[in-house]
PDB file of C-alpha atoms in Angstrom:
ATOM      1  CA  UNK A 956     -14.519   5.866 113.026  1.00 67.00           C
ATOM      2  CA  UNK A 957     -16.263   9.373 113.365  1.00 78.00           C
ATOM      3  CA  UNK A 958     -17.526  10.844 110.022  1.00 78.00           C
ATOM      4  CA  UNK A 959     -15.640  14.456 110.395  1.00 84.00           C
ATOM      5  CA  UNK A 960     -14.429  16.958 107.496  1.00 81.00           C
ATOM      6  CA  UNK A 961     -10.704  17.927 106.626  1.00 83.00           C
ATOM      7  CA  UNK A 962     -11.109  21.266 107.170  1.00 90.00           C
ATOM      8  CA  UNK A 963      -7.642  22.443 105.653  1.00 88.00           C
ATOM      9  CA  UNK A 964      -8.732  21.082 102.406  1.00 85.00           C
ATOM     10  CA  UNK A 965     -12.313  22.700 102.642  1.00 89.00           C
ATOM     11  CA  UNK A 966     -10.756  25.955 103.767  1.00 93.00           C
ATOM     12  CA  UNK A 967      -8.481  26.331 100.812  1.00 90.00           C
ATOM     13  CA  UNK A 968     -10.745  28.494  98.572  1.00 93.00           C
ATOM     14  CA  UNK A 969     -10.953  30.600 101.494  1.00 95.00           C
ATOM     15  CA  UNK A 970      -7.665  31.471 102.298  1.00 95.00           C
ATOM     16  CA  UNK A 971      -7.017  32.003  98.250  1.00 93.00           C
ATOM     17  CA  UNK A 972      -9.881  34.417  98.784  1.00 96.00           C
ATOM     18  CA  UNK A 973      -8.363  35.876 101.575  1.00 97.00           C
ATOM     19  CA  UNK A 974      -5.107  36.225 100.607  1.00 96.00           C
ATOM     20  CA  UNK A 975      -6.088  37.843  97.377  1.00 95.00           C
ATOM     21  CA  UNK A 976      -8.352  40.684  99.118  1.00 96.00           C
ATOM     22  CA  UNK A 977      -5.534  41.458 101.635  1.00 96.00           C
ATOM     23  CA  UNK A 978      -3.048  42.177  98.605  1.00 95.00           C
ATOM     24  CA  UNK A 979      -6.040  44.783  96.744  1.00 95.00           C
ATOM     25  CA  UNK A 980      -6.117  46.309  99.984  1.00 94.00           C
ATOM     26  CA  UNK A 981      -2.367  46.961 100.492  1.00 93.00           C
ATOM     27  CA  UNK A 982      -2.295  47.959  97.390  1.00 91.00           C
ATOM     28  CA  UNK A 983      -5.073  50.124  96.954  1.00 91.00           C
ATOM     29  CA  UNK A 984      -4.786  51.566 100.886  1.00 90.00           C
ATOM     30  CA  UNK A 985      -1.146  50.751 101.712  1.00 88.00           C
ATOM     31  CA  UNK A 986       0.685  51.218 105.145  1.00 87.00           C
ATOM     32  CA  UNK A 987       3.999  52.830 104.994  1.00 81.00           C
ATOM     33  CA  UNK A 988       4.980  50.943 108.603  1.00 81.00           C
ATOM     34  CA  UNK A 989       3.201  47.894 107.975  1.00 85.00           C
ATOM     35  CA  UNK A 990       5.750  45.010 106.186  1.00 84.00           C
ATOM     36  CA  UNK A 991       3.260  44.500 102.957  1.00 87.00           C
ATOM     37  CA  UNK A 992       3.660  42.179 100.909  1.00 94.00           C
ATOM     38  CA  UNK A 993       6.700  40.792  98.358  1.00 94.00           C
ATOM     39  CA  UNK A 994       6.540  38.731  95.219  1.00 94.00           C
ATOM     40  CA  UNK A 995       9.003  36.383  95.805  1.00 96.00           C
ATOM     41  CA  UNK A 996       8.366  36.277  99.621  1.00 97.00           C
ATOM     42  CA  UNK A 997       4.604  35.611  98.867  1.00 96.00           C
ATOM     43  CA  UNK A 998       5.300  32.791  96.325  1.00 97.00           C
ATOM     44  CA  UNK A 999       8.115  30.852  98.836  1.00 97.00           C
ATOM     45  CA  UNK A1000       5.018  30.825 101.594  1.00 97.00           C
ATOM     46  CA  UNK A1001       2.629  29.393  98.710  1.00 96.00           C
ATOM     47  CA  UNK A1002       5.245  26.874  98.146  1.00 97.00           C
ATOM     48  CA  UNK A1003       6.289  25.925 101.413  1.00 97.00           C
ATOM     49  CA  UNK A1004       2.639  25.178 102.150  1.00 96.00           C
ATOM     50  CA  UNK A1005       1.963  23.139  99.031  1.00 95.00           C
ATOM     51  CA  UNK A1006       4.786  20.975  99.986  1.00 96.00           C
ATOM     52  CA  UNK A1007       3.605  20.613 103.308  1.00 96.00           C
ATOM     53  CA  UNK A1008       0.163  19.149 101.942  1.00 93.00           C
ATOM     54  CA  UNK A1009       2.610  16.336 100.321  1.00 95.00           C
ATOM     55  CA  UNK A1010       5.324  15.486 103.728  1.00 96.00           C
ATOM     56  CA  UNK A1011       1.931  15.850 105.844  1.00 94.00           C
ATOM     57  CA  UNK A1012       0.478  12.929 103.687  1.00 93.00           C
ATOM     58  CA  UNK A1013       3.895  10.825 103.937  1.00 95.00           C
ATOM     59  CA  UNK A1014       4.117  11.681 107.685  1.00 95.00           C
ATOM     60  CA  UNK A1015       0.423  10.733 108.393  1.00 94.00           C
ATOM     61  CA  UNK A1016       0.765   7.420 107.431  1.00 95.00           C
ATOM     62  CA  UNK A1017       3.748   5.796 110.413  1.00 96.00           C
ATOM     63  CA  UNK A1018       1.916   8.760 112.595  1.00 97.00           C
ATOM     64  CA  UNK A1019      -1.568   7.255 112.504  1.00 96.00           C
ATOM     65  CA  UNK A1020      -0.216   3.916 112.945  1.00 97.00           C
ATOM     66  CA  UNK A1021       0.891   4.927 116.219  1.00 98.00           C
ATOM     67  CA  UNK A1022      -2.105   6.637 117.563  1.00 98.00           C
ATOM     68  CA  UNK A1023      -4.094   3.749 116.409  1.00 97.00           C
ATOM     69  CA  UNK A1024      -2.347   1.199 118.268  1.00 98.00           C
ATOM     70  CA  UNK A1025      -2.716   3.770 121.178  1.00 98.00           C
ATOM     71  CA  UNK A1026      -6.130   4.131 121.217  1.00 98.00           C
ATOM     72  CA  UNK A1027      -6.859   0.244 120.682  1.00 97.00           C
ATOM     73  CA  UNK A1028      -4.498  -0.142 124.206  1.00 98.00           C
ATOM     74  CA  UNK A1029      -6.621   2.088 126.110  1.00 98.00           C
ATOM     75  CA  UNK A1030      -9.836   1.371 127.781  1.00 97.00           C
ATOM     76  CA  UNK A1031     -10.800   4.783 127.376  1.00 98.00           C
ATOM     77  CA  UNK A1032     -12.974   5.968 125.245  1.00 97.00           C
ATOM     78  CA  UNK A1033     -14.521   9.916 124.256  1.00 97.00           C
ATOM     79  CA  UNK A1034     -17.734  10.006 122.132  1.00 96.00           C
ATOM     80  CA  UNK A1035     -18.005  12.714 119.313  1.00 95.00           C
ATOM     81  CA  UNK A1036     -21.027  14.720 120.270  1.00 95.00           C
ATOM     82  CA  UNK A1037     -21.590  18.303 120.013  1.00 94.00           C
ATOM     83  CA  UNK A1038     -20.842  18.836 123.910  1.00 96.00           C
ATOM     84  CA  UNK A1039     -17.614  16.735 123.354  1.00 97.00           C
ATOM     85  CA  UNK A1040     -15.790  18.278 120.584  1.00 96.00           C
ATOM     86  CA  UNK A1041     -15.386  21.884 122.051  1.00 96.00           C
ATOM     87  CA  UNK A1042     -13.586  19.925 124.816  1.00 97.00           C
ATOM     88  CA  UNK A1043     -11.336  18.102 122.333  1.00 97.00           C
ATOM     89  CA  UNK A1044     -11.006  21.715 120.669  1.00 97.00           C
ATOM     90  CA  UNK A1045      -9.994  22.976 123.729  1.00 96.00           C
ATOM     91  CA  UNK A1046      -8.246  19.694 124.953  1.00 97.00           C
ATOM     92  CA  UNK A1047      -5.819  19.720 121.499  1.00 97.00           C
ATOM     93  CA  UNK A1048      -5.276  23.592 121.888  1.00 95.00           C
ATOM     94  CA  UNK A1049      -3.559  22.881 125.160  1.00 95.00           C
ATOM     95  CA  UNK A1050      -1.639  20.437 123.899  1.00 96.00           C
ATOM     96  CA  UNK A1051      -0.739  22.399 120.576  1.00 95.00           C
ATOM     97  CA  UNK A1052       0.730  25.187 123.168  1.00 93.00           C
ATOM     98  CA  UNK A1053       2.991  23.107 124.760  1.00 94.00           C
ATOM     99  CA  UNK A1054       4.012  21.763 120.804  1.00 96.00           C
ATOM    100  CA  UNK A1055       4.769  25.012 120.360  1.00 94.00           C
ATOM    101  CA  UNK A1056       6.538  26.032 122.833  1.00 93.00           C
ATOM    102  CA  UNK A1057       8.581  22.894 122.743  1.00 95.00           C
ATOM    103  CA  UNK A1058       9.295  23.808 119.402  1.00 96.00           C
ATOM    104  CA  UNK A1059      10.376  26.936 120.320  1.00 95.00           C
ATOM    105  CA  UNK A1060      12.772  26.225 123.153  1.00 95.00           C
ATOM    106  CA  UNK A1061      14.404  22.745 121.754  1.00 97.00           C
ATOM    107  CA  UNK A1062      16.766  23.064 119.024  1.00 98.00           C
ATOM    108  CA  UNK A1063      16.107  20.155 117.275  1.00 98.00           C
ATOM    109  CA  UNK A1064      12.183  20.793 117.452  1.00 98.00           C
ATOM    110  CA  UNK A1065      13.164  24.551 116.569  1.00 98.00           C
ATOM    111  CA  UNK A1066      14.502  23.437 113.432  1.00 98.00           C
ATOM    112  CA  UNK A1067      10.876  22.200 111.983  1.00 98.00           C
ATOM    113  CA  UNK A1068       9.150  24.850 113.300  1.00 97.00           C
ATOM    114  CA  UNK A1069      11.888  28.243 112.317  1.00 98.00           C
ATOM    115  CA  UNK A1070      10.607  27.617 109.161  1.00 98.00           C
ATOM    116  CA  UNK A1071       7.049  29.353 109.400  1.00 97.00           C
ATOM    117  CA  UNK A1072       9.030  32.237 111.370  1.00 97.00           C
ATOM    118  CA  UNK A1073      11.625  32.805 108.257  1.00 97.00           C
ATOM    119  CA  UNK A1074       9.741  35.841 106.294  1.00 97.00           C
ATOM    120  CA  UNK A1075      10.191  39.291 107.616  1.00 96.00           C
ATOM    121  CA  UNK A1076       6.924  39.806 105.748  1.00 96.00           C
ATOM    122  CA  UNK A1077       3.874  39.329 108.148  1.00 96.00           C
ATOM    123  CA  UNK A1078       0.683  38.790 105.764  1.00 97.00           C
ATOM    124  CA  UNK A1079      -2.108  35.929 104.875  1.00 97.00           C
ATOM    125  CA  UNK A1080       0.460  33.976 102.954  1.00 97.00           C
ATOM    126  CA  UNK A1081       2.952  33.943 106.206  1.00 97.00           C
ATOM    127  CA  UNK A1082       0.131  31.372 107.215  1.00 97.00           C
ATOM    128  CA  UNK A1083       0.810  28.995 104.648  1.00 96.00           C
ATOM    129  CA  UNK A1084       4.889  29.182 105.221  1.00 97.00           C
ATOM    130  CA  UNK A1085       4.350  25.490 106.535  1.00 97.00           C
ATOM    131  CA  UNK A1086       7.453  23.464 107.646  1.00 98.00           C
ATOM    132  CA  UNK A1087       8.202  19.624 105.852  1.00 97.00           C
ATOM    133  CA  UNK A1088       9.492  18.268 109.231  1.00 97.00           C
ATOM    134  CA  UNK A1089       6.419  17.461 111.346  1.00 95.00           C
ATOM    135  CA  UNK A1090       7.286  14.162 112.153  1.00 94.00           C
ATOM    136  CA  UNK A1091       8.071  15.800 115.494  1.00 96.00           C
ATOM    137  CA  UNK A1092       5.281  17.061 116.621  1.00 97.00           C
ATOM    138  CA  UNK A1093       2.616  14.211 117.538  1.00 97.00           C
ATOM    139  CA  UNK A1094       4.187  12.848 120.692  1.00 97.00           C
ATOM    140  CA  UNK A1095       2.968  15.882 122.220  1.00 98.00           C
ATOM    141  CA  UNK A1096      -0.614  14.471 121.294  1.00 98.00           C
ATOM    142  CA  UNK A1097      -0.350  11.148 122.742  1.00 98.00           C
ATOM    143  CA  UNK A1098      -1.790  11.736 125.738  1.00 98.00           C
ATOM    144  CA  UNK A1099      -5.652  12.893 124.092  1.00 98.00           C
ATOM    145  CA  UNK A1100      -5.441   9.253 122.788  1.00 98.00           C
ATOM    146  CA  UNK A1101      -4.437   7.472 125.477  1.00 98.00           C
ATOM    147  CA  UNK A1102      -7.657   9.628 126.850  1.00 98.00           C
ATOM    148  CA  UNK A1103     -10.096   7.969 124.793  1.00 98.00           C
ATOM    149  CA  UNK A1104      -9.874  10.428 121.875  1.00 98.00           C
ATOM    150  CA  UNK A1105      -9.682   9.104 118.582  1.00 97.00           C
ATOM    151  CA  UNK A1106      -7.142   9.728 115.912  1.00 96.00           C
ATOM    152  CA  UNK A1107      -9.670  10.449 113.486  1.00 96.00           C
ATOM    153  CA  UNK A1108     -11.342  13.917 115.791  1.00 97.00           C
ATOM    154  CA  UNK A1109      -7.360  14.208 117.082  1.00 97.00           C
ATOM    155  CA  UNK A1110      -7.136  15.312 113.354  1.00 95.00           C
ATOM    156  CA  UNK A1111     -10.204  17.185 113.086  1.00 96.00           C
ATOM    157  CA  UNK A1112      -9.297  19.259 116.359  1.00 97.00           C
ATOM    158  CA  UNK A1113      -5.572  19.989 114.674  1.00 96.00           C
ATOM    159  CA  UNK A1114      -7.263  20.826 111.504  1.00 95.00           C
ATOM    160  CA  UNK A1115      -9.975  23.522 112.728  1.00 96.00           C
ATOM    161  CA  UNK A1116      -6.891  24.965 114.581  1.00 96.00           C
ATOM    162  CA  UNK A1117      -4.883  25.549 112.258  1.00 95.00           C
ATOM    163  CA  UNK A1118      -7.645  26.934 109.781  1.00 96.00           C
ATOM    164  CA  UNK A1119      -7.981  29.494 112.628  1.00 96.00           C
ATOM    165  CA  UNK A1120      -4.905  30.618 113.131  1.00 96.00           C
ATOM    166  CA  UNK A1121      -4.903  31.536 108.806  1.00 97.00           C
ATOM    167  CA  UNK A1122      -6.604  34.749 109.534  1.00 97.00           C
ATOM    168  CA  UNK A1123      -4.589  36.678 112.675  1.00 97.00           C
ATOM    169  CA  UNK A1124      -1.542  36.681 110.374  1.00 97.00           C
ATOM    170  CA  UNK A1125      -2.427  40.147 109.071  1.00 97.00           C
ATOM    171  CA  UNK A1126      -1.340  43.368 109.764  1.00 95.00           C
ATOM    172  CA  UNK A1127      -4.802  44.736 108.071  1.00 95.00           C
ATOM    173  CA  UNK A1128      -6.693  44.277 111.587  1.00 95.00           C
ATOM    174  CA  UNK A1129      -5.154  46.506 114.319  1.00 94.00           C
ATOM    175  CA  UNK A1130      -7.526  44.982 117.555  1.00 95.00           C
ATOM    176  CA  UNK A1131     -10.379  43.236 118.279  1.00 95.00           C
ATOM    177  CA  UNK A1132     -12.796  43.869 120.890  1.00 96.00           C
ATOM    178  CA  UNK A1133     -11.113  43.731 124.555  1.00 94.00           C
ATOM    179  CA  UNK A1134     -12.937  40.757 125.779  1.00 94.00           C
ATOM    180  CA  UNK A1135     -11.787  38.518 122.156  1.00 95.00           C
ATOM    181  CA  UNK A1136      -8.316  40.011 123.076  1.00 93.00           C
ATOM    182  CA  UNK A1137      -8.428  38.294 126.554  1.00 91.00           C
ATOM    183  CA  UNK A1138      -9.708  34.928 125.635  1.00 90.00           C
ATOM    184  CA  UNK A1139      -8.424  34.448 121.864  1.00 93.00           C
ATOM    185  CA  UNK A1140      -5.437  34.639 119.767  1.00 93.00           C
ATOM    186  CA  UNK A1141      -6.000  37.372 117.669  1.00 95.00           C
ATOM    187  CA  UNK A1142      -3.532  39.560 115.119  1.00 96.00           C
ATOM    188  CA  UNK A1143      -2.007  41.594 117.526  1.00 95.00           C
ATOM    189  CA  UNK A1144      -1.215  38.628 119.702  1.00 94.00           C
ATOM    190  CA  UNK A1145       0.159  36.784 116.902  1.00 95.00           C
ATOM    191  CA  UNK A1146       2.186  39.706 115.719  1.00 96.00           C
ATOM    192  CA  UNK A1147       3.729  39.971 118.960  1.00 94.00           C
ATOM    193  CA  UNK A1148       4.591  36.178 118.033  1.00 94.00           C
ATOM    194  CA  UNK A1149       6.448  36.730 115.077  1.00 95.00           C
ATOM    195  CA  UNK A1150       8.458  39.578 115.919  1.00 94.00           C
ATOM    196  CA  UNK A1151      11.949  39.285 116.473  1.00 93.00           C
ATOM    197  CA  UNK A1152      12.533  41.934 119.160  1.00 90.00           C
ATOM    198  CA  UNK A1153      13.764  40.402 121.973  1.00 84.00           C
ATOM    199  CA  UNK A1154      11.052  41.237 124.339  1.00 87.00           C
ATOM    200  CA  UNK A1155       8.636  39.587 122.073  1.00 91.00           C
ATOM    201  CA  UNK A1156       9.961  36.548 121.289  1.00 87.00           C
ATOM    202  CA  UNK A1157       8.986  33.503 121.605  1.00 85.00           C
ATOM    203  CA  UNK A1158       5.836  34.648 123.567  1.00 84.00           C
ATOM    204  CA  UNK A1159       1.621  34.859 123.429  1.00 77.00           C
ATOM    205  CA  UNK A1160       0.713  31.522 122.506  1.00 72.00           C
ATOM    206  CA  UNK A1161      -2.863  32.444 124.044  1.00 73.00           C
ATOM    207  CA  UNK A1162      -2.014  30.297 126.971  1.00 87.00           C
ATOM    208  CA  UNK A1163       1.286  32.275 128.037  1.00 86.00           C
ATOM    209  CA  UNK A1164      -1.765  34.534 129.301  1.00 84.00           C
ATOM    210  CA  UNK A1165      -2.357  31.601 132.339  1.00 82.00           C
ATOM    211  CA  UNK A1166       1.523  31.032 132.463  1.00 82.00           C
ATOM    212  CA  UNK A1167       2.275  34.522 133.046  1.00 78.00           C
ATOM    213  CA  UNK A1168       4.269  35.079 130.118  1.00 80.00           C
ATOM    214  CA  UNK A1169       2.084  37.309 127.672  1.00 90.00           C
ATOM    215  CA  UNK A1170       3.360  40.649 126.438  1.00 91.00           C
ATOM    216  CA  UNK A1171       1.131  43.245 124.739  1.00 91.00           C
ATOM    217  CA  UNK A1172       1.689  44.531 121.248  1.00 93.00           C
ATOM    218  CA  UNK A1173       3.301  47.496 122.013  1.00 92.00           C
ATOM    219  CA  UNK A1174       6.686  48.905 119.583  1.00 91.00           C
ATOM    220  CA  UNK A1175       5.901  47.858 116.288  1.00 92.00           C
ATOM    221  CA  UNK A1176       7.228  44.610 115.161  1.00 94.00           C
ATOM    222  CA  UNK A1177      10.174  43.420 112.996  1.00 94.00           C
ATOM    223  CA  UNK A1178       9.614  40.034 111.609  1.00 96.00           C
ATOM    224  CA  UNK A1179      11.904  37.220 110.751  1.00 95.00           C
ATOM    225  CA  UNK A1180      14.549  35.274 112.691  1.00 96.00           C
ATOM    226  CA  UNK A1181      17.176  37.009 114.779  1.00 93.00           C
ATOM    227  CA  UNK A1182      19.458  35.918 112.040  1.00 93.00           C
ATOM    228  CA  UNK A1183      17.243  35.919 109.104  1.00 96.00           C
ATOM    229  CA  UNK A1184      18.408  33.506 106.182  1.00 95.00           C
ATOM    230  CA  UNK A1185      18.034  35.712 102.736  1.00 92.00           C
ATOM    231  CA  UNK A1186      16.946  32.896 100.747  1.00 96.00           C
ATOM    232  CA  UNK A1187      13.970  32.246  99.167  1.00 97.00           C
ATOM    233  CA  UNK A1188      15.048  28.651  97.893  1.00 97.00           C
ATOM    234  CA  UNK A1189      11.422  26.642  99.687  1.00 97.00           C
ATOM    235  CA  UNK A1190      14.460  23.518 100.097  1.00 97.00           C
ATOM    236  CA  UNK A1191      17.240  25.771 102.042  1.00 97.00           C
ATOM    237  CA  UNK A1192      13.590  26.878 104.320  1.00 98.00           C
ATOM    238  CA  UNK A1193      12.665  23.964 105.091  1.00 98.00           C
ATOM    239  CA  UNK A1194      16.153  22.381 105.870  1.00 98.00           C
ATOM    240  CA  UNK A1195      18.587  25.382 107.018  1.00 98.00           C
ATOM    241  CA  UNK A1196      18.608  24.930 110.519  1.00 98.00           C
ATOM    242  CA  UNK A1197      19.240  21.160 110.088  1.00 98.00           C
ATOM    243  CA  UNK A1198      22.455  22.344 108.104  1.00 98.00           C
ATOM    244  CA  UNK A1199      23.249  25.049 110.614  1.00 97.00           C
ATOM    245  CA  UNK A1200      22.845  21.658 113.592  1.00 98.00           C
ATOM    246  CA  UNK A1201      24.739  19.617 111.455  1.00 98.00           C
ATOM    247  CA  UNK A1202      27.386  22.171 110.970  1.00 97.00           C
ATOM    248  CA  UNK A1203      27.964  22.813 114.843  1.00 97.00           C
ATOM    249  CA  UNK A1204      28.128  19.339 115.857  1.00 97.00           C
ATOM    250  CA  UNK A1205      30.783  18.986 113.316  1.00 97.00           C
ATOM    251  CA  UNK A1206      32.767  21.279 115.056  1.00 95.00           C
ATOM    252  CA  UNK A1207      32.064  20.353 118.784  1.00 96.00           C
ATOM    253  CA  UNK A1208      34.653  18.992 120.949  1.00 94.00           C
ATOM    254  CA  UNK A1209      32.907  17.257 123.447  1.00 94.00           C
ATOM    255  CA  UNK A1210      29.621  14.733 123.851  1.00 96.00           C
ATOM    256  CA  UNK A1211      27.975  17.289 126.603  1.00 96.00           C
ATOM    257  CA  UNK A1212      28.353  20.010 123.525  1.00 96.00           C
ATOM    258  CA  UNK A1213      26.916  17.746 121.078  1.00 97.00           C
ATOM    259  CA  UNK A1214      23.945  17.224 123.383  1.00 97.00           C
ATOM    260  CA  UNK A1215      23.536  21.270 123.787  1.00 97.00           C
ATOM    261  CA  UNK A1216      24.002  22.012 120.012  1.00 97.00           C
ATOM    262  CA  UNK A1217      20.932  19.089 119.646  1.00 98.00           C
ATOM    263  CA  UNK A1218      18.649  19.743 122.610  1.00 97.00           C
ATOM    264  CA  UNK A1219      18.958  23.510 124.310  1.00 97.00           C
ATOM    265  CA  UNK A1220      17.485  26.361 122.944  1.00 95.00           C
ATOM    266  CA  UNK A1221      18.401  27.532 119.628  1.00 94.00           C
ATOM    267  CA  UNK A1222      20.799  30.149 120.376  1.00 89.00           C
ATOM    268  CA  UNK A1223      22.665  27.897 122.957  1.00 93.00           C
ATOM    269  CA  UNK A1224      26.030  28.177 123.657  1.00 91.00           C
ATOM    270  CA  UNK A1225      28.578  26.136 125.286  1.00 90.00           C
ATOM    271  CA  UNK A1226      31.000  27.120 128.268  1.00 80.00           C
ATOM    272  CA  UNK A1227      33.824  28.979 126.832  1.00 75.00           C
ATOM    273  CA  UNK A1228      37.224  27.348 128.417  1.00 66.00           C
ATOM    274  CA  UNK A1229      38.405  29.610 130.874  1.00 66.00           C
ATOM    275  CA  UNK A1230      42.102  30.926 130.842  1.00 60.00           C
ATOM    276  CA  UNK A1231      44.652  29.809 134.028  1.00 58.00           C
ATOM    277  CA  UNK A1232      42.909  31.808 137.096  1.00 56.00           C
ATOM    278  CA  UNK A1233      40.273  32.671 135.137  1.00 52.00           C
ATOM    279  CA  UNK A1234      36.396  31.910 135.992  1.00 57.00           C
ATOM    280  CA  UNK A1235      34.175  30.453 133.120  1.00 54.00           C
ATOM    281  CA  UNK A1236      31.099  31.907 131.986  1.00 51.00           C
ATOM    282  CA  UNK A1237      28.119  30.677 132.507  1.00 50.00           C
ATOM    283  CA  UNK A1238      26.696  29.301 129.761  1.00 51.00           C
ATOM    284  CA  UNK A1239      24.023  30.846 127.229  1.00 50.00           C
ATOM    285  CA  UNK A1240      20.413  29.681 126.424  1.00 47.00           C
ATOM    286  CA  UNK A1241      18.925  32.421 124.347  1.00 44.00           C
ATOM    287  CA  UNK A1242      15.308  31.298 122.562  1.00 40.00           C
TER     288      UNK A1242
END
């Protein structure tokens, strides 16, 4: 088994650090456009990532199973060297985009993932607004280990990714140089991400840039949900769009609506029925 940090845990000090400087600044050189920072908002991201150290743990365990089984089926196998794991990095960071964006266009997958787009604050702590449902995201991931990589630099590769992506949730950097704009996610890009425009959303991933779907930072953002949830209960985060899926299959009328509430996009809509001599409409799939 390769020998290989946890890099979240390591980083930890850092993004206290972090976190702590970016509040002196807003304070001491504040932005009347930027979103800043709010207690209680601040404190429900510290929470929500606490608790995701703990349902991470309990998920790990029936997770790690499976990839070990996986990788003991295949014949393939990648060596850790130093050539090897910016490929993994880069192998895992394609894979993480289509997570995402699975997460962003599936209801059901939505529901995990709304959670670390619920503050309309955009700031170092938004980072750690981790969701307590990631039990759906390692199928995605499957295919590294049937490649040969193993679970243990699978985790390693998830790990350093996420650490990176603690930093370009700021509003305290306005652009980096134009060639780091081009190849990496940066703040503006991420921004752009958590916006709630309807031009923005659901967009630049970093590899929407080779799908043809990146849009530039351009109007200023407004963060949150399109239907933001005014709570800052960490258990009605983590769960509310469960409640809200729950809650709409309740009321559906028909198995074809059940599967639509479940597995379309999250602002999904069914066919209205049409009046005598009326046409239906067609039906709505909004991100």
């Amino acid at each position: 088994m390769p020998n290989l940090p946890d890099v979240v845990l390591w980083s930890i000090p850092a993004f206290v650090l972090l976190a702590v400087i970016e509040m002196i600044s807003v304070r001491v050189h504040p932005d009347e456009d930027a979103a800043g920072y709010e207690a209680k908002d601040a404190v429900t991201s510290v929470g929500m990532g606490l608790g995701s150290l703990v349902f991470d743990f309990l998920w790990k365990i029936p997770i790690v199973a499976i990839y070990t089984a996986i990788y003991e089926l295949t014949p393939l196998r990648v060596p850790v060297l130093w050539w090897t794991i910016p490929l993994m990095l880069l192998g895992q960071d394609f894979f993480y985009y289509w997570s995402h964006r699975g997460h962003h266009v599936i209801r059901i997958l939505w529901a995990c993932h709304v959670v670390h787009h619920s503050s309309r604050r955009f700031n170092l702590t938004t980072a750690l607004r981790q969701p307590w449902t990631t039990l759906t995201v390692w199928p995605f991931y499957v295919p590294l280990v049937a490649l040969g990589v193993h679970p243990a630099a699978l985790a390693f590769c998830s790990s350093a990714n996420l650490v990176y992506q603690f930093w370009i949730h700021t509003e305290r950097i306005d652009r980096m140089p134009r060639w780091f704009e081009f190849v990496f996610n940066t703040p503006s890009h991420h921004r752009v991400h958590h916006a709630s425009q309807g031009g923005y959303l659901d967009r630049n991933i970093v590899w929407d840039r080779l799908f043809g779907s990146f849009v530039p930072e351009v109007e200023r953002p407004v963060y949150g949900l399109t239907k933001n949830i005014n709570t800052f209960n960490p258990i009605k985060v983590a769960t509310h769009e469960y409640v809200a899926i729950a809650k709409d299959l309740k009321t559906a009328t028909s198995w074809r609506e059940r599967a639509g509430r479940v597995f379309r996009g999250p602002g999904w809509q069914p066919v209205p029925v049409p009046e005598q001599g009326v046409p239906a409409a067609e039906e709505t799939a909004a991100a």
